[in-house]
PDB file of C-alpha atoms in Angstrom:
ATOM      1  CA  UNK A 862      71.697  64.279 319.998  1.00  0.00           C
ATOM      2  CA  UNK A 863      73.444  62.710 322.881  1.00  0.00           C
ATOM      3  CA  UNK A 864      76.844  62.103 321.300  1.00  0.00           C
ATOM      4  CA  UNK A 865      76.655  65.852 320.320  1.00  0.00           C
ATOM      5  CA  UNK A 866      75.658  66.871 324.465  1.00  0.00           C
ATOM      6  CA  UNK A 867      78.524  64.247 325.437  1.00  0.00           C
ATOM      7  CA  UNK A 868      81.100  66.238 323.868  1.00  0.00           C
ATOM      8  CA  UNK A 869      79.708  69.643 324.791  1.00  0.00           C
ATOM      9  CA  UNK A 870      80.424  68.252 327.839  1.00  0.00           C
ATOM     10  CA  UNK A 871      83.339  66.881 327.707  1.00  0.00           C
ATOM     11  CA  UNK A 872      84.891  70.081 326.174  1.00  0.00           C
ATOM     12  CA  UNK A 873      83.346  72.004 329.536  1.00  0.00           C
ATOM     13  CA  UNK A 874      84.833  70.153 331.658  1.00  0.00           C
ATOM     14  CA  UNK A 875      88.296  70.047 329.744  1.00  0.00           C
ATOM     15  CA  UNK A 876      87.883  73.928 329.552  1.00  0.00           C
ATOM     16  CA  UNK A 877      86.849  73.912 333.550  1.00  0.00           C
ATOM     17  CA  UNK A 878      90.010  72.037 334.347  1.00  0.00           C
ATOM     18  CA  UNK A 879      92.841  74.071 332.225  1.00  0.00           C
ATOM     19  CA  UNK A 880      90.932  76.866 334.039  1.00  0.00           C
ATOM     20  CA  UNK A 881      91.936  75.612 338.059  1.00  0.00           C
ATOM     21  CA  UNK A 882      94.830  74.364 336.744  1.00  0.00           C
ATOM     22  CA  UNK A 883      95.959  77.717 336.097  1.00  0.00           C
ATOM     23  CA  UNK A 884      94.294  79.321 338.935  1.00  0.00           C
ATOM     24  CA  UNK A 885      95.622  76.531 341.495  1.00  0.00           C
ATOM     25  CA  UNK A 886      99.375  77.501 340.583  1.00  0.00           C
ATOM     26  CA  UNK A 887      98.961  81.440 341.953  1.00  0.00           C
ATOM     27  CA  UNK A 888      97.980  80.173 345.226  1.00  0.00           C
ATOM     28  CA  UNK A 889     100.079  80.977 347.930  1.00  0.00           C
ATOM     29  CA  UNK A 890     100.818  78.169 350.372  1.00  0.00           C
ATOM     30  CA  UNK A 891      98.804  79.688 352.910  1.00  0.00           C
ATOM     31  CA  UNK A 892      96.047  79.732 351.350  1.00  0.00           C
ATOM     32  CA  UNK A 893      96.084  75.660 350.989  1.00  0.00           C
ATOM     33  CA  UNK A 894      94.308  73.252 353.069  1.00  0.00           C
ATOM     34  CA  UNK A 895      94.822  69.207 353.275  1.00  0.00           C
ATOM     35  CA  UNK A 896      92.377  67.611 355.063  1.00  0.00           C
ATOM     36  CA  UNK A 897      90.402  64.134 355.523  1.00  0.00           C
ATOM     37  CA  UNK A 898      86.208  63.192 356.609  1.00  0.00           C
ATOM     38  CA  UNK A 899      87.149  60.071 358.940  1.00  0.00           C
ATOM     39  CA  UNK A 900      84.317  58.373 360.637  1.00  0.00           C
ATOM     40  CA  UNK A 901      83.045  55.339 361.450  1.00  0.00           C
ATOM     41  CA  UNK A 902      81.552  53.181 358.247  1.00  0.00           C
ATOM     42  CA  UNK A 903      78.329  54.678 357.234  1.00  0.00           C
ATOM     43  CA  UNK A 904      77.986  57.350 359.022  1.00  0.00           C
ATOM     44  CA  UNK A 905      77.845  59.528 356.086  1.00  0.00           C
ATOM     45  CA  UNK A 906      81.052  60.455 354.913  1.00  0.00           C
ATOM     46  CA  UNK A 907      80.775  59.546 351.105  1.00  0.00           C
ATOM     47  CA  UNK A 908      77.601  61.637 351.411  1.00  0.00           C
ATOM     48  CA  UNK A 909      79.269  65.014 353.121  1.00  0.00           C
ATOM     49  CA  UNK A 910      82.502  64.546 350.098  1.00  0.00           C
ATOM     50  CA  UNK A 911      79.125  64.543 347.490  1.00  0.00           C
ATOM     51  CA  UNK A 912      77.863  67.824 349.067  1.00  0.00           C
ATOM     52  CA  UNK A 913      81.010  69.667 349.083  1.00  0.00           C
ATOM     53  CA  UNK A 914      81.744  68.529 346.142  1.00  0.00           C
ATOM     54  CA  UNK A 915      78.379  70.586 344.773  1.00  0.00           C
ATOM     55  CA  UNK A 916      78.741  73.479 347.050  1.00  0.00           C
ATOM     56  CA  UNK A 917      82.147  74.180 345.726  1.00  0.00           C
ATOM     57  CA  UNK A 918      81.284  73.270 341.661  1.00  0.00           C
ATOM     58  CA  UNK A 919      83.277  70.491 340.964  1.00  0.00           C
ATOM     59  CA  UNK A 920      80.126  68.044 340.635  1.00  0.00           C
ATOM     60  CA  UNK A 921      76.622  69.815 339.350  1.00  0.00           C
ATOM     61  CA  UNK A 922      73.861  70.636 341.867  1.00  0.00           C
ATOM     62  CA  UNK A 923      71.031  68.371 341.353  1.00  0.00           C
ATOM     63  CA  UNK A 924      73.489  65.394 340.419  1.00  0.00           C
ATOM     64  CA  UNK A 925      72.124  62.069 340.208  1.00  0.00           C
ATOM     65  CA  UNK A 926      75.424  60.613 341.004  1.00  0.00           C
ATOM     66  CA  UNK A 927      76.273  59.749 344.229  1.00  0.00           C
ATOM     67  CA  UNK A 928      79.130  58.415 346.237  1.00  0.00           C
ATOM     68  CA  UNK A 929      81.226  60.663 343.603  1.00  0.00           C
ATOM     69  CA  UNK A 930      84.784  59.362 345.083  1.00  0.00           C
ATOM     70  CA  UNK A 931      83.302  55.945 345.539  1.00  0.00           C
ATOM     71  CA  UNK A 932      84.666  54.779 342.267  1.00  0.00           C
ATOM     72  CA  UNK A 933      85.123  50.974 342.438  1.00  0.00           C
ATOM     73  CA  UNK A 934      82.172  48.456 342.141  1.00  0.00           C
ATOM     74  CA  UNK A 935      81.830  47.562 345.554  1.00  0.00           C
ATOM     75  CA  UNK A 936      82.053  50.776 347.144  1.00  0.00           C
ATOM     76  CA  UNK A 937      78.704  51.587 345.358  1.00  0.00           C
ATOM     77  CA  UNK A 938      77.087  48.658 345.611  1.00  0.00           C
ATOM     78  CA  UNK A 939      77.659  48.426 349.367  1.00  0.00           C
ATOM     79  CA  UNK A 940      78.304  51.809 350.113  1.00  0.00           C
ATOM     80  CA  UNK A 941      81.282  51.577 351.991  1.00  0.00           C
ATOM     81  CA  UNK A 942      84.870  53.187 351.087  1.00  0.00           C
ATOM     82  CA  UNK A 943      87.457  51.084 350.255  1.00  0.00           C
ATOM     83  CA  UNK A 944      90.603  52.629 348.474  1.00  0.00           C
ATOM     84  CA  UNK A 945      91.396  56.435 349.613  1.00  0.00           C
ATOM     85  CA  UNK A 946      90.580  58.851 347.038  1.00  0.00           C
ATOM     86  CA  UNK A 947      91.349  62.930 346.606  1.00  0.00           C
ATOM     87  CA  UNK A 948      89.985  65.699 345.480  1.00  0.00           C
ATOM     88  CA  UNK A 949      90.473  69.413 344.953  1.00  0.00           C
ATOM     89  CA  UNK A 950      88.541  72.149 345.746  1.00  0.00           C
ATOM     90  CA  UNK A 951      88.268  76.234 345.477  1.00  0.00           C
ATOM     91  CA  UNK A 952      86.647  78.077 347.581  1.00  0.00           C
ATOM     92  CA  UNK A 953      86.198  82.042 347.508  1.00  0.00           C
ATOM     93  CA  UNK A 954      86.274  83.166 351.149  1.00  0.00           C
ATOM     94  CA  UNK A 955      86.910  87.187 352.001  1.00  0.00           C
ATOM     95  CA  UNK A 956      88.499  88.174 348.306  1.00  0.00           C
ATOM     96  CA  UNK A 957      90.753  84.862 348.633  1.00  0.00           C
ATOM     97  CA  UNK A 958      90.837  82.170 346.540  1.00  0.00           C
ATOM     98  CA  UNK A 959      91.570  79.057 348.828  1.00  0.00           C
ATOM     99  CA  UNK A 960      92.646  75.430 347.348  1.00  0.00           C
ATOM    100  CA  UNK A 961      90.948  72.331 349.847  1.00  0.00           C
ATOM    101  CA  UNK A 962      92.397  69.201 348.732  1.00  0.00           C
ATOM    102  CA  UNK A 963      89.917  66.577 350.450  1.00  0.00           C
ATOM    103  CA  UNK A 964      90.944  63.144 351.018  1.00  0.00           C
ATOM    104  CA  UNK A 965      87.933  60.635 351.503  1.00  0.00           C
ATOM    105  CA  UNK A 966      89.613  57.669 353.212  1.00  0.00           C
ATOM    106  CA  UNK A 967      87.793  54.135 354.684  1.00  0.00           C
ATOM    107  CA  UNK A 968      85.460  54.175 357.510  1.00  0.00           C
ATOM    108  CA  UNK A 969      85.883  50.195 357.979  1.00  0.00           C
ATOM    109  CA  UNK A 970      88.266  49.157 360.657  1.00  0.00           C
ATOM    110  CA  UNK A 971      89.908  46.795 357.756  1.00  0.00           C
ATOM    111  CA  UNK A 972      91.375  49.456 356.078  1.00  0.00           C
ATOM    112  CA  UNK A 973      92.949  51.486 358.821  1.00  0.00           C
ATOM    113  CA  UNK A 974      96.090  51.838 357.159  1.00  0.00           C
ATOM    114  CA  UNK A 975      95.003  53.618 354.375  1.00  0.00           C
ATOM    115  CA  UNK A 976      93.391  56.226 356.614  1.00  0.00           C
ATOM    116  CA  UNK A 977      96.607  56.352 359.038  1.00  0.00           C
ATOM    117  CA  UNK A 978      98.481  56.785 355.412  1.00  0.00           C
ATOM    118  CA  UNK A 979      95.935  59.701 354.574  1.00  0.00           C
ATOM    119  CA  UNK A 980      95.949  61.543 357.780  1.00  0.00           C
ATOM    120  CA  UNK A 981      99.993  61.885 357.217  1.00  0.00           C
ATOM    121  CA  UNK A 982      99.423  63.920 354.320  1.00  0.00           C
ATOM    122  CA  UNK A 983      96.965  66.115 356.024  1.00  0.00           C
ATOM    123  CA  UNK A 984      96.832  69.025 358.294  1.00  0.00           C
ATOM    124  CA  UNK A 985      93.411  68.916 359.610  1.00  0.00           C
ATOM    125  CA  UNK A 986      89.912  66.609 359.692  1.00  0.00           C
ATOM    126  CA  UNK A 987      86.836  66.300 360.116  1.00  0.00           C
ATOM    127  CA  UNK A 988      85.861  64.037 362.563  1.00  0.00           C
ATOM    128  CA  UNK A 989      82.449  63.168 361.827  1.00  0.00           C
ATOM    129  CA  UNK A 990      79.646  61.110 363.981  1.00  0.00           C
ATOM    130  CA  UNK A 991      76.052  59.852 363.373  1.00  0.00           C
ATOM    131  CA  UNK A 992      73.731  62.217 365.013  1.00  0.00           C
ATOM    132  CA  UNK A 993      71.545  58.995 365.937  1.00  0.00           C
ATOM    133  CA  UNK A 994      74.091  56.333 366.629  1.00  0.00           C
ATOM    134  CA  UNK A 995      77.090  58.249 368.439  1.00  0.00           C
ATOM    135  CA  UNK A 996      80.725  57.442 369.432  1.00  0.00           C
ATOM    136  CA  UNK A 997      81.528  54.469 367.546  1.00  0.00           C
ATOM    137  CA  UNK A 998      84.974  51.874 367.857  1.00  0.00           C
ATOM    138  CA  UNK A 999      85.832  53.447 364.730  1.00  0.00           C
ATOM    139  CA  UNK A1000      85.026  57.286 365.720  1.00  0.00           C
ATOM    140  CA  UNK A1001      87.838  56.728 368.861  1.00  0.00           C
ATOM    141  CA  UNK A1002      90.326  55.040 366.622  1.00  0.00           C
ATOM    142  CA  UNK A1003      90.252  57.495 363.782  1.00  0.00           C
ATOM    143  CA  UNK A1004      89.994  60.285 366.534  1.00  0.00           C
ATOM    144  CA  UNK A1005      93.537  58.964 367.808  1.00  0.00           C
ATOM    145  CA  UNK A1006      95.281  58.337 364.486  1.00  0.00           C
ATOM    146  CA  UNK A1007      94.829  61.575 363.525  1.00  0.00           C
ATOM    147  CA  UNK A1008      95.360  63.061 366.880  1.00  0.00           C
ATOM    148  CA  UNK A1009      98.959  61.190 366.871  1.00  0.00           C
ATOM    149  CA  UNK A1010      99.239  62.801 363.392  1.00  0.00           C
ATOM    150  CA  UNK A1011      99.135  66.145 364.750  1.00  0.00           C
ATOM    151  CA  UNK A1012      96.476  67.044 362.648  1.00  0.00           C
ATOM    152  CA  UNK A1013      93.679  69.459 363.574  1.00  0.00           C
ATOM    153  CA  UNK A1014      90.263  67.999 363.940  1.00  0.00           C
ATOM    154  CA  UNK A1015      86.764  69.387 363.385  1.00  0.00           C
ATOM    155  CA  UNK A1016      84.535  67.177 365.223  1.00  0.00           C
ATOM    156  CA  UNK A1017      80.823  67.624 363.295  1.00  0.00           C
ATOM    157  CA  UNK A1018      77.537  65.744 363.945  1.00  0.00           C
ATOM    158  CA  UNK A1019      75.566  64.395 360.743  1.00  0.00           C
ATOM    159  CA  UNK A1020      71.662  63.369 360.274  1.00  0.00           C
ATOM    160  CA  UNK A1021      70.733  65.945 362.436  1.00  0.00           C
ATOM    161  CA  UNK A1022      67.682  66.037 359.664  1.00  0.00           C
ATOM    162  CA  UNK A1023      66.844  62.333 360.673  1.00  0.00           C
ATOM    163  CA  UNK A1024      64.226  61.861 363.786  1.00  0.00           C
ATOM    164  CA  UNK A1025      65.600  60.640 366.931  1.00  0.00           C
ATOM    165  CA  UNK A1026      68.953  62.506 366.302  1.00  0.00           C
ATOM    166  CA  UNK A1027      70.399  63.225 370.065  1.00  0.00           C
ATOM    167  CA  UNK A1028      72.617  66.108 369.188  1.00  0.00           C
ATOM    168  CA  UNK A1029      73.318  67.375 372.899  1.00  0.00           C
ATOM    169  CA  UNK A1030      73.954  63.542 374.378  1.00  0.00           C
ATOM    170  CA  UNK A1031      76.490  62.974 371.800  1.00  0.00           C
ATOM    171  CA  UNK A1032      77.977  66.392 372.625  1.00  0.00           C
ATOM    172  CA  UNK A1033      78.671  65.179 376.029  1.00  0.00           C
ATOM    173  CA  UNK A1034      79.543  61.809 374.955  1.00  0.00           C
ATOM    174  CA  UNK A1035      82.316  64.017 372.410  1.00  0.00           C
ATOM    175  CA  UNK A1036      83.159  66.230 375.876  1.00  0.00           C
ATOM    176  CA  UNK A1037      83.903  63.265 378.266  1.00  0.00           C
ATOM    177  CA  UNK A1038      85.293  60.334 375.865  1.00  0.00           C
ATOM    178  CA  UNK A1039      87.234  62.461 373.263  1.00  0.00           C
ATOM    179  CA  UNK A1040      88.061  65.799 375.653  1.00  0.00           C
ATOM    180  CA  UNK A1041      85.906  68.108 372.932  1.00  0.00           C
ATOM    181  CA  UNK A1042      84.848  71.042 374.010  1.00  0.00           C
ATOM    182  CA  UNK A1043      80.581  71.126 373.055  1.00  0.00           C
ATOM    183  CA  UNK A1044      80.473  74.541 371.162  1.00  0.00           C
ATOM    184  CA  UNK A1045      83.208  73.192 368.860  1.00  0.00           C
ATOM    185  CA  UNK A1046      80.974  70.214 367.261  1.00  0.00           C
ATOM    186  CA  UNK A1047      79.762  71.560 364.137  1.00  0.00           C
ATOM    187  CA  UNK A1048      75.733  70.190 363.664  1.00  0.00           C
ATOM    188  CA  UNK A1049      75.389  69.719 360.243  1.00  0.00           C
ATOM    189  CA  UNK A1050      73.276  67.220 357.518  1.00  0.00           C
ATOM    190  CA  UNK A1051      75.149  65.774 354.555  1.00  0.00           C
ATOM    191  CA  UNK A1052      72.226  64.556 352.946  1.00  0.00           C
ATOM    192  CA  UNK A1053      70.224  68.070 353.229  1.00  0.00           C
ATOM    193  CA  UNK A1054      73.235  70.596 353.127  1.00  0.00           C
ATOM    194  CA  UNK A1055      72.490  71.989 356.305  1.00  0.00           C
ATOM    195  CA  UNK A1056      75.569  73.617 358.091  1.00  0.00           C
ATOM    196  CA  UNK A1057      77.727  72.347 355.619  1.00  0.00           C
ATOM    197  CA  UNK A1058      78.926  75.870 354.322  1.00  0.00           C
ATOM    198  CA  UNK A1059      79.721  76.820 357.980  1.00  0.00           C
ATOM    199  CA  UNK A1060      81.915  73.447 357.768  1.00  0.00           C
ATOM    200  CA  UNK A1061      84.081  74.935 354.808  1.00  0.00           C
ATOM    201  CA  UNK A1062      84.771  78.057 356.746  1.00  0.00           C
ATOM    202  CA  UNK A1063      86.036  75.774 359.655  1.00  0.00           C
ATOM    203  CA  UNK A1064      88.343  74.094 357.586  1.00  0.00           C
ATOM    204  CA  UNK A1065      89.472  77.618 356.190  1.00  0.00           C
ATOM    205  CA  UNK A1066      89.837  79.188 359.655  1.00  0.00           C
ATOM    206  CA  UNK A1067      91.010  75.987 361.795  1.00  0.00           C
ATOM    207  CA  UNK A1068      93.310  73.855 359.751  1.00  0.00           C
ATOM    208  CA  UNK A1069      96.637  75.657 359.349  1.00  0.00           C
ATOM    209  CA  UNK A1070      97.909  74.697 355.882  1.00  0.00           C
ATOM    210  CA  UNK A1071     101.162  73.068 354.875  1.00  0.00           C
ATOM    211  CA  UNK A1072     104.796  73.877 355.436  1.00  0.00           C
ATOM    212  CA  UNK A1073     106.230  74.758 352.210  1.00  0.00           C
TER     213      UNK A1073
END
């Protein structure tokens, strides 16, 4: 019955974990990624942390939960982020075995400190923007706190699924008020999965990992 799934579960998951546990402590430095999604409040970040969460097998394909790092109350019910929250991933990526540790932080301007706190820890973001909305208060300030972190940012485009998305206006809007160059902004769709594999292999490739 369901008690008797629960625990199957359960004892997967257990076994799942004792298995990256062990893997996670032969990986070499270098092969270790910290990054952060910052954006402005909902333009999709909770959703992007969901989807790589899938692609990379820590939460099921087909999932019915959403907002996975969204754990409080009010972060589901109004889909916002409140409190930062991190994850780990591994990714297989030319016969290496890479370790992401994501950090979803706030997108509301009330809780900039916790995302100036986050971007310390990291190396790298991803700077993510509504396809349909654009440069928001929020995008510039993020884009400078992690800019004066020295971290390395991916700038990416989301909803480009969604009608009326204005990829190439925002591109210039990203060229002129953030000094990005165009063919760096990854187009991608949380929601879908679109492009978001190609956005894994820029946070292998671009963001340099720790000093040990």
């Amino acid at each position: 019955g369901k008690w008797w799934r629960s625990q199957k579960r359960g004892f997967a998951m257990s076994k799942a974990l004792k298995h990256m546990q062990a893997t996670v402590k032969d990986i070499p430095i270098e092969n270790v990624r910290n990054f952060v999604i910052v954006a402005h409040v909902d333009h999709g970040k909770s959703t992007l942390c969901d989807r790589l969460l899938q692609l990379t097998g820590i939460v099921e394909m087909g999932s019915k939960q959403n907002q996975v790092l969204d754990s409080l109350p009010t972060e589901r019910e109004r889909g916002i982020t409140i409190k930062a929250q991190t994850c780990s991933m591994l990714v297989n990526r030319g016969g290496k075995t890479y370790l992401l540790n994501l950090i979803d932080t706030p997108g509301h301007v009330d809780f900039n400190y916790e995302v100036s706190r986050s971007l310390r820890a990291c190396q790298g973001a991803i700077l993510l923007v509504d396809a349909l909305q654009g440069i928001q208060a929020q995008t510039v300030s993020t884009f400078y706190s992690a800019f004066v972190a020295d971290c390395t940012i991916i700038p990416a485009l989301n909803k480009i699924d969604m009608p009326g998305a204005i990829c190439e206006e925002i591109k210039k809007d990203l060229e002129v008020v953030l000094d990005m160059r165009k063919e760096d902004v990854h187009e991608v769709s949380a929601k879908t999965g679109v492009n978001v594999p190609k956005l894994v292999d820029a946070v292998i490739e671009k963001i340099p990992p720790p000093v040990g």
